[in-house]
PDB file of C-alpha atoms in Angstrom:
ATOM      1  CA  MET Q   1       5.592  10.829  56.595  1.00 54.00           C
ATOM      2  CA  LYS Q   2       3.593  13.861  57.724  1.00 72.00           C
ATOM      3  CA  LYS Q   3       4.306  17.213  56.125  1.00 71.00           C
ATOM      4  CA  PRO Q   4       5.262  19.026  59.385  1.00 78.00           C
ATOM      5  CA  ILE Q   5       7.910  16.382  60.043  1.00 86.00           C
ATOM      6  CA  VAL Q   6       9.394  16.826  56.563  1.00 87.00           C
ATOM      7  CA  LEU Q   7       9.398  20.597  57.050  1.00 87.00           C
ATOM      8  CA  GLY Q   8      11.146  20.150  60.403  1.00 89.00           C
ATOM      9  CA  ILE Q   9      13.810  18.002  58.755  1.00 91.00           C
ATOM     10  CA  ASN Q  10      14.242  20.653  56.084  1.00 91.00           C
ATOM     11  CA  ASP Q  11      14.628  23.415  58.691  1.00 93.00           C
ATOM     12  CA  GLY Q  12      17.314  21.474  60.526  1.00 93.00           C
ATOM     13  CA  LEU Q  13      19.106  20.549  57.324  1.00 94.00           C
ATOM     14  CA  VAL Q  14      19.220  24.027  55.779  1.00 94.00           C
ATOM     15  CA  SER Q  15      20.020  25.917  58.974  1.00 94.00           C
ATOM     16  CA  ASN Q  16      22.807  23.589  60.126  1.00 94.00           C
ATOM     17  CA  LEU Q  17      24.225  23.229  56.621  1.00 94.00           C
ATOM     18  CA  SER Q  18      24.479  27.002  56.414  1.00 94.00           C
ATOM     19  CA  LEU Q  19      26.113  27.135  59.847  1.00 94.00           C
ATOM     20  CA  VAL Q  20      28.588  24.372  59.056  1.00 94.00           C
ATOM     21  CA  MET Q  21      29.525  25.925  55.727  1.00 94.00           C
ATOM     22  CA  GLY Q  22      29.923  29.341  57.287  1.00 93.00           C
ATOM     23  CA  VAL Q  23      32.278  28.042  59.970  1.00 93.00           C
ATOM     24  CA  ALA Q  24      34.116  25.768  57.512  1.00 90.00           C
ATOM     25  CA  GLY Q  25      34.725  28.776  55.282  1.00 88.00           C
ATOM     26  CA  GLY Q  26      36.362  30.666  58.129  1.00 86.00           C
ATOM     27  CA  VAL Q  27      38.408  27.959  59.873  1.00 88.00           C
ATOM     28  CA  SER Q  28      40.380  24.918  58.765  1.00 83.00           C
ATOM     29  CA  ASP Q  29      40.041  22.907  61.969  1.00 87.00           C
ATOM     30  CA  PRO Q  30      37.392  20.178  61.482  1.00 89.00           C
ATOM     31  CA  GLY Q  31      36.985  19.928  65.255  1.00 90.00           C
ATOM     32  CA  ILE Q  32      35.773  23.507  65.449  1.00 91.00           C
ATOM     33  CA  VAL Q  33      33.340  22.899  62.583  1.00 92.00           C
ATOM     34  CA  LEU Q  34      32.013  19.786  64.316  1.00 93.00           C
ATOM     35  CA  LEU Q  35      31.592  21.662  67.592  1.00 94.00           C
ATOM     36  CA  ALA Q  36      29.710  24.445  65.828  1.00 94.00           C
ATOM     37  CA  GLY Q  37      27.548  21.919  64.009  1.00 94.00           C
ATOM     38  CA  ILE Q  38      26.629  20.069  67.189  1.00 95.00           C
ATOM     39  CA  ALA Q  39      25.934  23.351  68.967  1.00 95.00           C
ATOM     40  CA  GLY Q  40      23.725  24.460  66.073  1.00 94.00           C
ATOM     41  CA  LEU Q  41      21.913  21.114  66.103  1.00 95.00           C
ATOM     42  CA  LEU Q  42      21.162  21.256  69.820  1.00 95.00           C
ATOM     43  CA  ALA Q  43      20.304  24.955  69.903  1.00 95.00           C
ATOM     44  CA  GLY Q  44      18.006  24.676  66.905  1.00 93.00           C
ATOM     45  CA  ALA Q  45      16.326  21.460  68.073  1.00 94.00           C
ATOM     46  CA  PHE Q  46      15.583  22.742  71.572  1.00 95.00           C
ATOM     47  CA  SER Q  47      14.453  26.083  70.196  1.00 94.00           C
ATOM     48  CA  MET Q  48      12.091  24.418  67.732  1.00 92.00           C
ATOM     49  CA  ALA Q  49      10.771  22.050  70.403  1.00 93.00           C
ATOM     50  CA  ALA Q  50      10.150  24.861  72.885  1.00 94.00           C
ATOM     51  CA  GLY Q  51       8.502  27.046  70.249  1.00 91.00           C
ATOM     52  CA  GLU Q  52       6.272  24.201  69.074  1.00 91.00           C
ATOM     53  CA  TYR Q  53       5.248  23.384  72.634  1.00 93.00           C
ATOM     54  CA  VAL Q  54       4.350  26.985  73.454  1.00 93.00           C
ATOM     55  CA  SER Q  55       2.488  27.400  70.169  1.00 90.00           C
ATOM     56  CA  MET Q  56       0.524  24.168  70.537  1.00 89.00           C
ATOM     57  CA  ARG Q  57      -0.174  24.774  74.228  1.00 90.00           C
ATOM     58  CA  SER Q  58      -1.487  28.275  73.502  1.00 91.00           C
ATOM     59  CA  GLN Q  59      -3.632  26.985  70.647  1.00 88.00           C
ATOM     60  CA  ARG Q  60      -5.025  24.194  72.811  1.00 89.00           C
ATOM     61  CA  ASP Q  61      -5.780  26.663  75.624  1.00 90.00           C
ATOM     62  CA  VAL Q  62      -7.793  28.795  73.196  1.00 89.00           C
ATOM     63  CA  TYR Q  63      -9.716  25.769  71.915  1.00 88.00           C
ATOM     64  CA  GLU Q  64     -10.435  24.507  75.435  1.00 88.00           C
ATOM     65  CA  TYR Q  65     -11.626  27.969  76.465  1.00 91.00           C
ATOM     66  CA  GLN Q  66     -14.029  28.084  73.509  1.00 88.00           C
ATOM     67  CA  ILE Q  67     -15.354  24.606  74.321  1.00 89.00           C
ATOM     68  CA  ASN Q  68     -15.809  25.457  78.021  1.00 90.00           C
ATOM     69  CA  LEU Q  69     -17.601  28.640  76.999  1.00 89.00           C
ATOM     70  CA  GLU Q  70     -20.012  26.583  74.916  1.00 88.00           C
ATOM     71  CA  ARG Q  71     -20.489  24.178  77.839  1.00 89.00           C
ATOM     72  CA  THR Q  72     -21.449  27.086  80.086  1.00 90.00           C
ATOM     73  CA  GLU Q  73     -23.875  28.456  77.517  1.00 87.00           C
ATOM     74  CA  ILE Q  74     -25.560  25.057  77.261  1.00 86.00           C
ATOM     75  CA  GLU Q  75     -26.062  25.078  81.035  1.00 87.00           C
ATOM     76  CA  ILE Q  76     -27.357  28.630  81.423  1.00 87.00           C
ATOM     77  CA  ARG Q  77     -29.044  29.203  78.033  1.00 87.00           C
ATOM     78  CA  PRO Q  78     -30.434  25.815  76.954  1.00 85.00           C
ATOM     79  CA  GLU Q  79     -33.200  27.375  74.850  1.00 87.00           C
ATOM     80  CA  GLU Q  80     -30.704  29.353  72.775  1.00 86.00           C
ATOM     81  CA  GLU Q  81     -28.495  26.305  72.285  1.00 85.00           C
ATOM     82  CA  GLU Q  82     -31.492  24.208  71.267  1.00 86.00           C
ATOM     83  CA  GLU Q  83     -32.356  26.827  68.669  1.00 86.00           C
ATOM     84  CA  LYS Q  84     -28.757  26.835  67.506  1.00 86.00           C
ATOM     85  CA  LEU Q  85     -28.892  23.063  67.018  1.00 87.00           C
ATOM     86  CA  ALA Q  86     -32.146  23.334  65.110  1.00 88.00           C
ATOM     87  CA  GLN Q  87     -30.624  25.916  62.781  1.00 87.00           C
ATOM     88  CA  ILE Q  88     -27.595  23.676  62.192  1.00 87.00           C
ATOM     89  CA  TYR Q  89     -29.748  20.751  61.070  1.00 87.00           C
ATOM     90  CA  GLU Q  90     -32.108  22.963  59.145  1.00 86.00           C
ATOM     91  CA  ALA Q  91     -29.097  24.261  57.207  1.00 85.00           C
ATOM     92  CA  LYS Q  92     -28.253  20.650  56.379  1.00 84.00           C
ATOM     93  CA  GLY Q  93     -31.560  20.272  54.555  1.00 83.00           C
ATOM     94  CA  LEU Q  94     -34.004  19.070  57.199  1.00 84.00           C
ATOM     95  CA  SER Q  95     -37.387  20.691  57.607  1.00 87.00           C
ATOM     96  CA  ARG Q  96     -37.952  23.050  60.491  1.00 87.00           C
ATOM     97  CA  ASP Q  97     -40.066  20.493  62.355  1.00 85.00           C
ATOM     98  CA  GLU Q  98     -37.526  17.697  61.843  1.00 87.00           C
ATOM     99  CA  ALA Q  99     -34.630  19.916  62.915  1.00 85.00           C
ATOM    100  CA  SER Q 100     -36.529  21.068  66.035  1.00 88.00           C
ATOM    101  CA  THR Q 101     -37.377  17.492  66.976  1.00 87.00           C
ATOM    102  CA  ILE Q 102     -33.774  16.354  66.669  1.00 88.00           C
ATOM    103  CA  ALA Q 103     -32.517  19.371  68.610  1.00 86.00           C
ATOM    104  CA  LYS Q 104     -35.019  18.753  71.435  1.00 88.00           C
ATOM    105  CA  ARG Q 105     -33.952  15.113  71.748  1.00 88.00           C
ATOM    106  CA  MET Q 106     -30.269  16.010  71.705  1.00 86.00           C
ATOM    107  CA  MET Q 107     -30.731  18.489  74.549  1.00 87.00           C
ATOM    108  CA  LEU Q 108     -31.362  15.501  76.820  1.00 86.00           C
ATOM    109  CA  ASP Q 109     -27.613  14.808  76.669  1.00 88.00           C
ATOM    110  CA  PRO Q 110     -25.539  18.022  77.122  1.00 85.00           C
ATOM    111  CA  GLU Q 111     -22.303  16.261  76.112  1.00 87.00           C
ATOM    112  CA  ILE Q 112     -23.724  15.325  72.716  1.00 87.00           C
ATOM    113  CA  VAL Q 113     -24.917  18.893  72.292  1.00 85.00           C
ATOM    114  CA  LEU Q 114     -21.465  20.201  73.199  1.00 88.00           C
ATOM    115  CA  ASP Q 115     -19.756  17.803  70.794  1.00 87.00           C
ATOM    116  CA  THR Q 116     -22.102  18.744  67.955  1.00 87.00           C
ATOM    117  CA  ILE Q 117     -21.830  22.500  68.444  1.00 86.00           C
ATOM    118  CA  THR Q 118     -18.050  22.268  68.863  1.00 86.00           C
ATOM    119  CA  ARG Q 119     -17.743  20.485  65.541  1.00 87.00           C
ATOM    120  CA  GLU Q 120     -20.399  22.347  63.572  1.00 83.00           C
ATOM    121  CA  GLU Q 121     -20.060  25.895  64.904  1.00 80.00           C
ATOM    122  CA  LEU Q 122     -16.431  26.100  66.082  1.00 80.00           C
ATOM    123  CA  GLY Q 123     -15.067  23.711  63.473  1.00 81.00           C
ATOM    124  CA  LEU Q 124     -13.132  21.765  66.122  1.00 80.00           C
ATOM    125  CA  ASN Q 125     -12.805  18.076  66.849  1.00 80.00           C
ATOM    126  CA  PRO Q 126     -12.865  17.789  70.668  1.00 76.00           C
ATOM    127  CA  THR Q 127     -10.862  14.548  70.534  1.00 75.00           C
ATOM    128  CA  GLU Q 128      -8.126  15.998  68.319  1.00 78.00           C
ATOM    129  CA  LEU Q 129      -7.025  19.293  69.825  1.00 76.00           C
ATOM    130  CA  GLY Q 130      -3.354  18.372  69.498  1.00 78.00           C
ATOM    131  CA  SER Q 131      -0.734  17.296  72.025  1.00 84.00           C
ATOM    132  CA  PRO Q 132       1.811  19.999  72.982  1.00 88.00           C
ATOM    133  CA  TRP Q 133       4.345  17.435  74.206  1.00 90.00           C
ATOM    134  CA  GLY Q 134       3.841  15.222  71.162  1.00 89.00           C
ATOM    135  CA  ALA Q 135       4.288  18.135  68.781  1.00 88.00           C
ATOM    136  CA  SER Q 136       7.344  19.320  70.706  1.00 92.00           C
ATOM    137  CA  PHE Q 137       8.994  15.892  70.615  1.00 93.00           C
ATOM    138  CA  SER Q 138       8.248  15.401  66.909  1.00 92.00           C
ATOM    139  CA  SER Q 139       9.673  18.832  66.115  1.00 92.00           C
ATOM    140  CA  PHE Q 140      12.823  18.062  68.115  1.00 94.00           C
ATOM    141  CA  ILE Q 141      13.432  14.718  66.401  1.00 94.00           C
ATOM    142  CA  ALA Q 142      12.725  16.100  62.924  1.00 94.00           C
ATOM    143  CA  PHE Q 143      15.131  19.015  63.375  1.00 95.00           C
ATOM    144  CA  VAL Q 144      17.854  16.724  64.733  1.00 96.00           C
ATOM    145  CA  ALA Q 145      17.421  14.342  61.794  1.00 94.00           C
ATOM    146  CA  GLY Q 146      17.947  17.171  59.316  1.00 94.00           C
ATOM    147  CA  ALA Q 147      20.697  18.976  61.229  1.00 95.00           C
ATOM    148  CA  LEU Q 148      22.675  15.765  61.619  1.00 95.00           C
ATOM    149  CA  VAL Q 149      23.270  15.328  57.885  1.00 95.00           C
ATOM    150  CA  PRO Q 150      25.850  18.138  57.345  1.00 95.00           C
ATOM    151  CA  ILE Q 151      28.008  17.045  60.284  1.00 95.00           C
ATOM    152  CA  ILE Q 152      28.107  13.308  59.523  1.00 94.00           C
ATOM    153  CA  PRO Q 153      31.494  13.537  57.721  1.00 93.00           C
ATOM    154  CA  TYR Q 154      32.960  15.436  60.672  1.00 92.00           C
ATOM    155  CA  ILE Q 155      31.582  12.912  63.168  1.00 90.00           C
ATOM    156  CA  PHE Q 156      33.332  10.087  61.335  1.00 88.00           C
ATOM    157  CA  GLY Q 157      36.640  11.935  61.231  1.00 79.00           C
ATOM    158  CA  ALA Q 158      36.842  13.175  57.654  1.00 71.00           C
ATOM    159  CA  ASP Q 159      39.485  15.911  57.347  1.00 72.00           C
ATOM    160  CA  THR Q 160      40.295  17.613  54.048  1.00 72.00           C
ATOM    161  CA  ASN Q 161      37.257  16.229  52.240  1.00 84.00           C
ATOM    162  CA  ALA Q 162      34.793  16.884  55.062  1.00 88.00           C
ATOM    163  CA  VAL Q 163      33.354  20.062  53.517  1.00 90.00           C
ATOM    164  CA  ILE Q 164      32.849  18.415  50.143  1.00 90.00           C
ATOM    165  CA  LEU Q 165      31.287  15.297  51.663  1.00 92.00           C
ATOM    166  CA  SER Q 166      29.043  17.463  53.832  1.00 92.00           C
ATOM    167  CA  ALA Q 167      27.878  19.395  50.789  1.00 92.00           C
ATOM    168  CA  ILE Q 168      27.207  16.198  48.805  1.00 93.00           C
ATOM    169  CA  LEU Q 169      25.267  14.503  51.596  1.00 94.00           C
ATOM    170  CA  SER Q 170      23.269  17.661  52.209  1.00 94.00           C
ATOM    171  CA  ALA Q 171      22.490  18.042  48.508  1.00 93.00           C
ATOM    172  CA  VAL Q 172      21.165  14.479  48.375  1.00 94.00           C
ATOM    173  CA  ALA Q 173      19.084  15.125  51.488  1.00 94.00           C
ATOM    174  CA  LEU Q 174      17.736  18.382  50.042  1.00 93.00           C
ATOM    175  CA  LEU Q 175      16.774  16.566  46.849  1.00 92.00           C
ATOM    176  CA  SER Q 176      14.915  13.953  48.894  1.00 92.00           C
ATOM    177  CA  VAL Q 177      13.135  16.518  51.071  1.00 91.00           C
ATOM    178  CA  GLY Q 178      12.150  18.660  48.094  1.00 89.00           C
ATOM    179  CA  ALA Q 179      10.855  15.657  46.153  1.00 90.00           C
ATOM    180  CA  THR Q 180       8.916  14.403  49.181  1.00 89.00           C
ATOM    181  CA  LEU Q 181       7.240  17.747  49.830  1.00 86.00           C
ATOM    182  CA  SER Q 182       6.280  18.081  46.177  1.00 87.00           C
ATOM    183  CA  TRP Q 183       4.931  14.529  46.095  1.00 89.00           C
ATOM    184  CA  MET Q 184       2.811  15.241  49.188  1.00 86.00           C
ATOM    185  CA  THR Q 185       1.265  18.258  47.455  1.00 84.00           C
ATOM    186  CA  ASN Q 186       0.847  16.580  44.058  1.00 85.00           C
ATOM    187  CA  LYS Q 187       3.460  18.809  42.419  1.00 87.00           C
ATOM    188  CA  SER Q 188       6.366  17.910  40.149  1.00 87.00           C
ATOM    189  CA  THR Q 189       8.880  15.999  42.292  1.00 88.00           C
ATOM    190  CA  ILE Q 190      11.771  16.903  39.988  1.00 89.00           C
ATOM    191  CA  ARG Q 191      10.979  20.610  40.119  1.00 90.00           C
ATOM    192  CA  GLY Q 192      10.486  20.498  43.880  1.00 88.00           C
ATOM    193  CA  ALA Q 193      13.756  18.642  44.421  1.00 88.00           C
ATOM    194  CA  LEU Q 194      15.756  21.050  42.254  1.00 92.00           C
ATOM    195  CA  ARG Q 195      14.120  24.071  43.867  1.00 92.00           C
ATOM    196  CA  MET Q 196      15.057  22.817  47.332  1.00 91.00           C
ATOM    197  CA  VAL Q 197      18.662  22.130  46.303  1.00 91.00           C
ATOM    198  CA  LEU Q 198      19.003  25.567  44.756  1.00 93.00           C
ATOM    199  CA  ALA Q 199      17.549  27.318  47.811  1.00 91.00           C
ATOM    200  CA  GLY Q 200      19.606  25.339  50.318  1.00 90.00           C
ATOM    201  CA  GLY Q 201      22.707  25.537  48.150  1.00 90.00           C
ATOM    202  CA  ALA Q 202      22.386  29.296  47.802  1.00 93.00           C
ATOM    203  CA  ALA Q 203      22.117  29.735  51.572  1.00 92.00           C
ATOM    204  CA  ALA Q 204      25.132  27.480  52.172  1.00 91.00           C
ATOM    205  CA  THR Q 205      27.191  29.252  49.487  1.00 92.00           C
ATOM    206  CA  VAL Q 206      26.492  32.689  50.901  1.00 93.00           C
ATOM    207  CA  THR Q 207      27.436  31.649  54.437  1.00 93.00           C
ATOM    208  CA  PHE Q 208      30.582  29.906  53.178  1.00 91.00           C
ATOM    209  CA  VAL Q 209      31.700  33.046  51.348  1.00 91.00           C
ATOM    210  CA  VAL Q 210      30.919  35.256  54.334  1.00 91.00           C
ATOM    211  CA  GLY Q 211      32.735  32.839  56.639  1.00 88.00           C
ATOM    212  CA  SER Q 212      35.761  32.839  54.339  1.00 88.00           C
ATOM    213  CA  LEU Q 213      35.868  36.640  54.270  1.00 88.00           C
ATOM    214  CA  ILE Q 214      35.592  36.852  58.040  1.00 87.00           C
ATOM    215  CA  GLY Q 215      38.253  34.168  58.423  1.00 77.00           C
ATOM    216  CA  MET Q 216      40.652  36.056  56.167  1.00 76.00           C
ATOM    217  CA  SER Q 217      40.041  39.350  57.963  1.00 76.00           C
ATOM    218  CA  ILE Q 218      40.730  37.746  61.338  1.00 73.00           C
ATOM    219  CA  SER Q 219      43.925  36.030  60.186  1.00 61.00           C
ATOM    220  CA  THR Q 220      45.432  39.199  58.677  1.00 58.00           C
TER     221      THR Q 220
END
């Protein structure tokens, strides 16, 4: 599982858990909590998807602009680009004559020149600039997967124990997410799992207390 997907799951889990706990602290009607949880899931998922699309689209536009700029320079300043290629290969350890020979031969195919300069000078892979729609869809699904966990007990009709079950399921999910992230970064899985539970639990506790205080002030 890729790290961005795990982070998306974590975002959905923590944010919707906090929302559910905040509403559950203020009201006793499980239907209202479920409605709030579903609303939070949808709002967060669409927001994340839209933000990811815009971010990826903007990033791709910048990369494509840089590549097109290099393409234009190859067309109007071939001598400069040939020299640039020679310097690239000379920096890799070839002699000046060898680098110049390779650069001259490469200039016969502008697309190869563009690909080489894009990779070596811009640090970009022209075939892997990222898909805005793909990133948006992945972000949406990941957020939904995480945000769904706290409302599962409410979906299946749990009443008095719904808050407790929601907290337990979310704690297990937080442990799993924390352990997975730590494993992906070669860190202690136990420490990562506990850290994630403490962070998510603290957020949920604060919102539950605030929700309870607001609920009491409204009812009085």
